[in-house]
CSV table of C-alpha atoms in Angstrom, one decimal:
chain,number,residue,atom,x,y,z
A,480,MET,CA,33.3,126.1,-7.3
A,481,GLY,CA,31.2,123.0,-6.3
A,482,ALA,CA,27.9,124.8,-7.2
A,483,GLN,CA,29.3,125.7,-10.7
A,484,LEU,CA,30.2,122.0,-11.3
A,485,ARG,CA,26.7,120.8,-10.2
A,486,ALA,CA,25.1,123.4,-12.5
A,487,VAL,CA,27.1,122.2,-15.5
A,488,ARG,CA,26.4,118.6,-14.7
A,489,ARG,CA,22.6,119.4,-14.6
A,490,ARG,CA,22.9,121.0,-18.0
A,491,ILE,CA,24.8,118.0,-19.3
A,492,SER,CA,22.0,115.7,-18.1
A,493,SER,CA,19.3,117.9,-19.7
A,494,VAL,CA,21.1,118.2,-23.0
A,495,THR,CA,21.7,114.4,-23.1
A,496,SER,CA,18.0,113.8,-22.6
A,497,ILE,CA,17.2,116.2,-25.4
A,498,SER,CA,19.7,114.6,-27.8
A,499,LYS,CA,18.1,111.2,-27.1
A,500,ILE,CA,14.7,112.6,-28.0
A,501,THR,CA,15.8,114.3,-31.2
A,502,ARG,CA,17.8,111.2,-32.2
A,503,ALA,CA,14.7,109.0,-31.7
A,504,GLN,CA,12.6,111.4,-33.8
A,505,GLU,CA,15.2,111.4,-36.5
A,506,LEU,CA,15.2,107.6,-36.7
A,507,ILE,CA,11.4,107.4,-36.7
A,508,ALA,CA,11.2,109.9,-39.6
A,509,SER,CA,14.0,108.1,-41.5
A,510,SER,CA,12.1,104.8,-41.2
A,511,ARG,CA,8.8,106.3,-42.3
A,512,ILE,CA,9.9,108.4,-45.1
A,513,VAL,CA,10.8,105.4,-47.3
A,514,LYS,CA,7.2,104.2,-47.1
A,515,ALA,CA,5.9,107.7,-47.8
A,516,GLN,CA,8.0,107.9,-50.9
A,517,GLN,CA,6.8,104.5,-52.1
A,518,ARG,CA,3.2,105.6,-51.6
A,519,MET,CA,3.8,108.8,-53.5
A,520,ARG,CA,5.4,106.9,-56.4
A,521,ALA,CA,2.6,104.3,-56.4
A,522,ALA,CA,-0.1,107.0,-56.7
A,523,GLU,CA,1.7,108.9,-59.5
A,524,PRO,CA,0.7,106.6,-62.4
A,525,TYR,CA,-3.0,106.8,-61.6
A,526,ALA,CA,-2.8,110.6,-61.3
A,527,ARG,CA,-0.9,110.8,-64.6
A,528,GLU,CA,-3.3,108.6,-66.5
A,529,LEU,CA,-6.3,110.4,-65.1
A,530,THR,CA,-4.8,113.7,-66.2
A,531,LYS,CA,-4.1,112.3,-69.6
A,532,ALA,CA,-7.8,111.1,-69.9
A,533,VAL,CA,-9.1,114.6,-69.0
A,534,GLU,CA,-6.7,116.2,-71.6
A,535,ALA,CA,-8.0,113.7,-74.2
A,536,VAL,CA,-11.6,114.4,-73.5
A,537,ILE,CA,-11.1,118.2,-73.7
A,538,SER,CA,-8.7,118.1,-76.8
A,539,ARG,CA,-11.0,115.7,-78.8
A,540,SER,CA,-14.1,117.8,-78.1
A,541,SER,CA,-14.5,121.2,-79.7
A,542,SER,CA,-17.7,122.1,-78.0
A,543,VAL,CA,-16.9,121.2,-74.4
A,544,ASN,CA,-18.2,124.0,-72.1
A,545,HIS,CA,-17.9,122.5,-68.6
A,546,PRO,CA,-18.0,124.6,-65.4
A,547,PHE,CA,-14.7,123.0,-64.3
A,548,THR,CA,-13.0,124.2,-67.5
A,549,THR,CA,-14.6,127.6,-68.0
A,550,GLU,CA,-13.3,130.8,-66.4
A,551,ARG,CA,-16.1,132.7,-64.6
A,552,THR,CA,-16.5,136.3,-65.6
A,553,HIS,CA,-17.1,137.8,-62.1
A,554,ILE,CA,-14.8,136.1,-59.5
A,555,LYS,CA,-15.8,137.1,-55.9
A,556,ASN,CA,-14.7,134.2,-53.7
A,557,ALA,CA,-11.9,131.6,-53.9
A,558,ALA,CA,-11.4,128.5,-51.8
A,559,VAL,CA,-7.8,128.0,-50.5
A,560,LEU,CA,-6.9,124.6,-49.3
A,561,ILE,CA,-3.9,124.7,-47.0
A,562,LEU,CA,-2.0,121.4,-46.2
A,563,THR,CA,0.1,121.6,-42.9
A,564,SER,CA,1.2,118.9,-40.4
A,565,ASP,CA,-0.4,117.6,-37.3
A,566,SER,CA,2.8,117.6,-35.3
A,567,GLY,CA,5.9,119.7,-34.9
A,568,PHE,CA,9.7,119.0,-34.9
A,569,CYS,CA,9.8,119.6,-38.7
A,570,GLY,CA,11.8,122.9,-38.9
A,571,ALA,CA,10.3,125.6,-41.2
A,572,TYR,CA,8.0,123.2,-43.0
A,573,ASN,CA,4.7,124.7,-41.7
A,574,ALA,CA,6.1,128.2,-41.7
A,575,ASN,CA,6.9,128.1,-45.4
A,576,VAL,CA,3.4,126.7,-46.3
A,577,LEU,CA,1.7,129.4,-44.1
A,578,ARG,CA,3.8,132.1,-45.6
A,579,GLU,CA,2.8,131.0,-49.1
A,580,SER,CA,-0.9,131.0,-48.1
A,581,ALA,CA,-0.6,134.5,-46.8
A,582,LYS,CA,1.0,135.6,-50.1
A,583,LEU,CA,-1.9,134.0,-52.0
A,584,ARG,CA,-4.5,135.7,-49.8
A,585,LEU,CA,-2.8,139.0,-50.4
A,586,ALA,CA,-2.8,138.4,-54.2
A,587,LEU,CA,-6.5,137.5,-54.1
A,588,SER,CA,-7.2,140.6,-52.1
A,589,ASP,CA,-5.5,142.7,-54.7
A,590,ARG,CA,-8.0,141.2,-57.2
A,591,ASN,CA,-10.9,142.0,-54.9
A,592,VAL,CA,-11.4,138.3,-54.3
A,593,ALA,CA,-12.3,137.0,-50.8
A,594,ALA,CA,-10.4,133.9,-49.7
A,595,LYS,CA,-12.3,131.1,-47.9
A,596,LEU,CA,-9.8,128.9,-46.0
A,597,TYR,CA,-10.0,125.2,-45.8
A,598,VAL,CA,-7.1,124.0,-43.5
A,599,ALA,CA,-5.8,120.5,-43.0
A,600,GLY,CA,-3.4,119.8,-40.1
A,601,LEU,CA,-3.3,120.9,-36.5
A,602,LYS,CA,-0.4,123.3,-36.9
A,603,GLY,CA,-2.3,125.3,-39.6
A,604,ILE,CA,-5.5,125.2,-37.6
A,605,GLY,CA,-3.8,126.5,-34.5
A,606,TRP,CA,-2.0,129.2,-36.5
A,607,HIS,CA,-5.2,130.6,-37.9
A,608,ARG,CA,-7.1,130.3,-34.6
A,609,PHE,CA,-4.4,132.2,-32.8
A,610,ARG,CA,-4.7,135.0,-35.3
A,611,GLU,CA,-8.5,134.8,-35.3
A,612,ILE,CA,-8.6,134.1,-39.0
A,613,GLU,CA,-11.9,132.5,-40.0
A,614,MET,CA,-11.8,129.0,-41.6
A,615,ALA,CA,-14.6,127.4,-43.6
A,616,GLU,CA,-13.6,123.8,-42.9
A,617,THR,CA,-10.8,122.0,-41.0
A,618,TRP,CA,-9.4,118.5,-40.9
A,619,SER,CA,-6.7,116.8,-38.9
A,620,GLY,CA,-5.2,113.5,-37.9
A,621,PHE,CA,-3.8,112.2,-41.2
A,622,SER,CA,-1.0,114.5,-42.3
A,623,SER,CA,1.8,111.9,-42.1
A,624,THR,CA,-0.2,108.9,-43.5
A,625,PRO,CA,-3.1,110.3,-45.7
A,626,GLN,CA,-5.6,107.8,-47.3
A,627,TYR,CA,-7.7,108.3,-50.4
A,628,LEU,CA,-10.7,108.5,-48.1
A,629,ASN,CA,-9.2,111.6,-46.4
A,630,ALA,CA,-8.8,113.2,-49.8
A,631,GLU,CA,-12.4,112.5,-50.6
A,632,GLN,CA,-13.5,114.1,-47.3
A,633,VAL,CA,-11.5,117.2,-48.1
A,634,ALA,CA,-12.5,117.4,-51.8
A,635,GLU,CA,-16.3,116.9,-51.2
A,636,PRO,CA,-17.0,120.3,-49.6
A,637,LEU,CA,-14.6,122.1,-52.0
A,638,ILE,CA,-16.3,120.6,-55.1
A,639,ALA,CA,-19.8,121.3,-53.6
A,640,ALA,CA,-18.9,124.9,-52.9
A,641,TYR,CA,-17.6,125.4,-56.5
A,642,GLU,CA,-20.6,123.7,-58.1
A,643,SER,CA,-23.1,125.7,-56.0
A,644,GLY,CA,-21.3,129.0,-56.9
A,645,ASP,CA,-20.1,129.8,-53.3
A,646,VAL,CA,-16.5,129.9,-54.6
A,647,ASP,CA,-15.3,130.7,-58.1
A,648,GLU,CA,-11.8,129.2,-57.9
A,649,ILE,CA,-10.1,126.4,-55.9
A,650,HIS,CA,-6.4,126.9,-54.9
A,651,LEU,CA,-4.2,124.4,-53.1
A,652,VAL,CA,-1.2,125.4,-51.0
A,653,GLY,CA,1.1,122.5,-50.2
A,654,THR,CA,4.7,121.3,-50.4
A,655,GLU,CA,6.4,119.8,-53.4
A,656,PHE,CA,8.7,117.0,-52.7
A,657,VAL,CA,11.9,117.4,-54.8
A,658,SER,CA,14.3,115.3,-52.9
A,659,MET,CA,15.3,114.3,-49.4
A,660,LEU,CA,17.1,117.7,-49.0
A,661,THR,CA,14.8,119.9,-51.0
A,662,GLN,CA,11.1,120.5,-50.4
A,663,ARG,CA,9.4,123.6,-51.9
A,664,PRO,CA,6.1,125.2,-50.9
A,665,SER,CA,3.8,125.4,-53.9
A,666,VAL,CA,0.6,127.1,-54.9
A,667,ARG,CA,-1.6,125.5,-57.5
A,668,ARG,CA,-5.0,126.3,-58.9
A,669,LEU,CA,-7.1,123.2,-59.1
A,670,VAL,CA,-10.3,124.6,-60.6
A,671,PRO,CA,-11.1,125.9,-63.1
A,672,LEU,CA,-8.6,123.9,-65.2
A,673,GLU,CA,-6.1,125.9,-67.1
A,674,VAL,CA,-6.7,124.9,-70.8
A,675,GLU,CA,-4.0,125.8,-73.2
A,676,GLU,CA,-4.6,125.6,-77.0
A,677,THR,CA,-1.5,124.4,-78.9
A,678,THR,CA,-0.7,122.6,-82.1
A,679,GLU,CA,2.4,120.8,-80.7
A,680,GLU,CA,2.2,117.1,-79.9
A,681,PRO,CA,2.4,116.2,-76.2
A,682,PRO,CA,5.8,115.1,-75.0
A,683,GLN,CA,4.4,111.7,-74.0
A,684,GLY,CA,3.1,111.1,-77.5
A,685,PRO,CA,-0.4,111.5,-79.1
A,686,LEU,CA,-3.3,111.4,-76.8
A,687,PRO,CA,-5.5,108.3,-77.0
A,688,GLN,CA,-8.7,108.3,-79.1
A,689,TYR,CA,-11.9,108.1,-77.0
A,690,GLU,CA,-15.5,107.5,-78.0
A,691,PHE,CA,-17.9,109.4,-75.8
A,692,GLU,CA,-21.2,107.9,-74.8
A,693,PRO,CA,-23.5,109.7,-74.2
A,694,SER,CA,-21.6,113.0,-74.4
A,695,PRO,CA,-18.3,114.6,-73.4
A,696,ASP,CA,-20.0,116.9,-70.9
A,697,GLU,CA,-21.4,113.9,-69.0
A,698,VAL,CA,-18.1,112.1,-69.2
A,699,LEU,CA,-16.5,115.2,-67.6
A,700,ASP,CA,-19.2,115.4,-65.0
A,701,ALA,CA,-18.0,112.0,-63.8
A,702,LEU,CA,-14.3,112.4,-64.5
A,703,LEU,CA,-13.5,115.9,-63.2
A,704,PRO,CA,-14.5,115.4,-59.5
A,705,GLN,CA,-12.3,112.3,-59.5
A,706,TYR,CA,-9.5,114.3,-61.1
A,707,VAL,CA,-9.7,117.0,-58.4
A,708,THR,CA,-9.8,114.4,-55.6
A,709,SER,CA,-6.7,112.6,-57.1
A,710,ARG,CA,-4.8,115.9,-57.3
A,711,ILE,CA,-5.6,116.6,-53.7
A,712,PHE,CA,-4.6,113.1,-52.7
A,713,PHE,CA,-1.3,113.3,-54.5
A,714,ALA,CA,-0.6,116.7,-52.9
A,715,MET,CA,-1.3,115.1,-49.5
A,716,LEU,CA,1.2,112.3,-50.3
A,717,GLU,CA,3.8,114.9,-51.4
A,718,ALA,CA,3.1,116.9,-48.2
A,719,ALA,CA,3.5,113.8,-46.0
A,720,ALA,CA,6.9,112.9,-47.6
A,721,SER,CA,8.0,116.5,-47.3
A,722,GLU,CA,7.0,116.7,-43.7
A,723,LEU,CA,9.0,113.5,-42.8
A,724,ALA,CA,12.0,114.7,-44.8
A,725,ALA,CA,11.9,118.1,-43.1
A,726,ARG,CA,11.5,116.5,-39.6
A,727,ARG,CA,14.4,114.1,-40.3
A,728,ARG,CA,16.6,117.0,-41.4
A,729,ALA,CA,15.6,119.2,-38.4
A,730,MET,CA,16.1,116.5,-35.9
A,731,LYS,CA,19.5,115.6,-37.3
A,732,ALA,CA,20.5,119.2,-37.0
A,733,ALA,CA,19.2,119.4,-33.4
A,734,THR,CA,21.0,116.2,-32.5
A,735,ASP,CA,24.3,117.5,-34.0
A,736,ASN,CA,23.9,120.8,-32.1
A,737,ALA,CA,23.1,118.9,-28.8
A,738,ASN,CA,26.3,116.8,-29.3
A,739,ASP,CA,28.4,119.9,-29.9
A,740,LEU,CA,26.9,121.5,-26.8
A,741,LEU,CA,27.7,118.3,-24.8
A,742,ASP,CA,31.3,118.5,-25.9
A,743,THR,CA,31.5,122.1,-24.8
A,744,LEU,CA,29.8,121.4,-21.4
A,745,THR,CA,32.0,118.3,-20.8
A,746,ARG,CA,35.1,120.5,-21.3
A,747,GLU,CA,33.6,123.1,-19.0
A,748,ALA,CA,32.8,120.5,-16.4
A,749,ASN,CA,36.3,119.0,-16.6
A,750,ASN,CA,37.8,122.5,-16.2
A,751,ALA,CA,35.5,123.2,-13.2
A,752,ARG,CA,36.4,119.8,-11.6
A,753,GLN,CA,40.1,120.4,-12.2
A,754,ALA,CA,39.9,123.9,-10.7
A,755,GLU,CA,38.0,122.4,-7.7
A,756,ILE,CA,40.7,119.7,-7.2
A,757,THR,CA,43.5,122.3,-7.5
A,758,GLN,CA,41.8,124.5,-5.0
A,759,GLU,CA,41.4,121.6,-2.6
A,760,ILE,CA,45.0,120.6,-3.0
A,761,SER,CA,46.1,124.2,-2.4
A,762,GLU,CA,44.0,124.4,0.8
A,763,ILE,CA,45.5,121.1,2.0
A,764,VAL,CA,49.0,122.3,1.2
A,765,GLY,CA,48.3,125.6,2.8
A,766,GLY,CA,46.9,123.9,6.0
A,767,ALA,CA,49.9,121.6,6.2
A,768,ASN,CA,52.3,124.5,5.8
A,769,ALA,CA,50.4,126.4,8.5
A,770,LEU,CA,50.7,123.4,10.9
A,771,ALA,CA,54.4,123.1,10.1
A,772,ASP,CA,55.0,126.7,10.8
A,773,ALA,CA,53.0,126.5,14.1
A,774,SER,CA,55.0,123.4,15.2
A,775,ALA,CA,58.3,125.1,14.3
A,776,GLY,CA,57.3,128.2,16.3
A,777,SER,CA,56.4,126.2,19.4
A,778,GLU,CA,59.7,124.5,19.4
């Protein structure tokens, strides 16, 4: 009985240590996610205005024929940028992103298009290396706090590969931050831009009038690389906020489960201790009765 009680107490000690770790991770994620949301909201106006400027250049120019806006006739290769986290303890966050990237690779394969993978985040890098899946470029070390410089480092080889003709499309697989409770994996095509012809006025009002000097093509040459970089940067900020929200939710669930297990183990330890005490009392009473019987027999 004593061995059982010692084993239960060892489990209680282990679970208590785990609950302290998960609680600390939950608090750290809770403190960081506010700043991540603020950074995401701060970057949104720039991304929105840059998108509006690109739309205005394309809509006001009837003869724009830019490589970033033109579908290529024979698509052989597509670049796939995958945004994952550098650390774990975030539930199914990375698994959902990697599942979407696998679906995208399958869809590209059905179109006879080879996927060239560009992976950011240690979890994604390790996942592909374990399965011996070739990667064109990898980056790590900034998943929770991305900077614009990191987005430029990621965008530069992607844009260079597209302009040189090594890839015909650029896709991004990340996570869309909906709320603290909801984060959705998303797949977006960055390049070529999807241009839709419509006669309806944009919901945000008429587009601004621009005068192009020297030409719309040269304006787009300077504007579109910045547009792609800003889209990647905003996706990184969304992924960072989603990672922290997923980690906070996963660690809270782990802490709650640990506390429930502690309650169960505490009751089990109390029962084992009570049984041990009852057994000791029974042995003492039995010994006393035996001594009393022996004394009565000797008399």
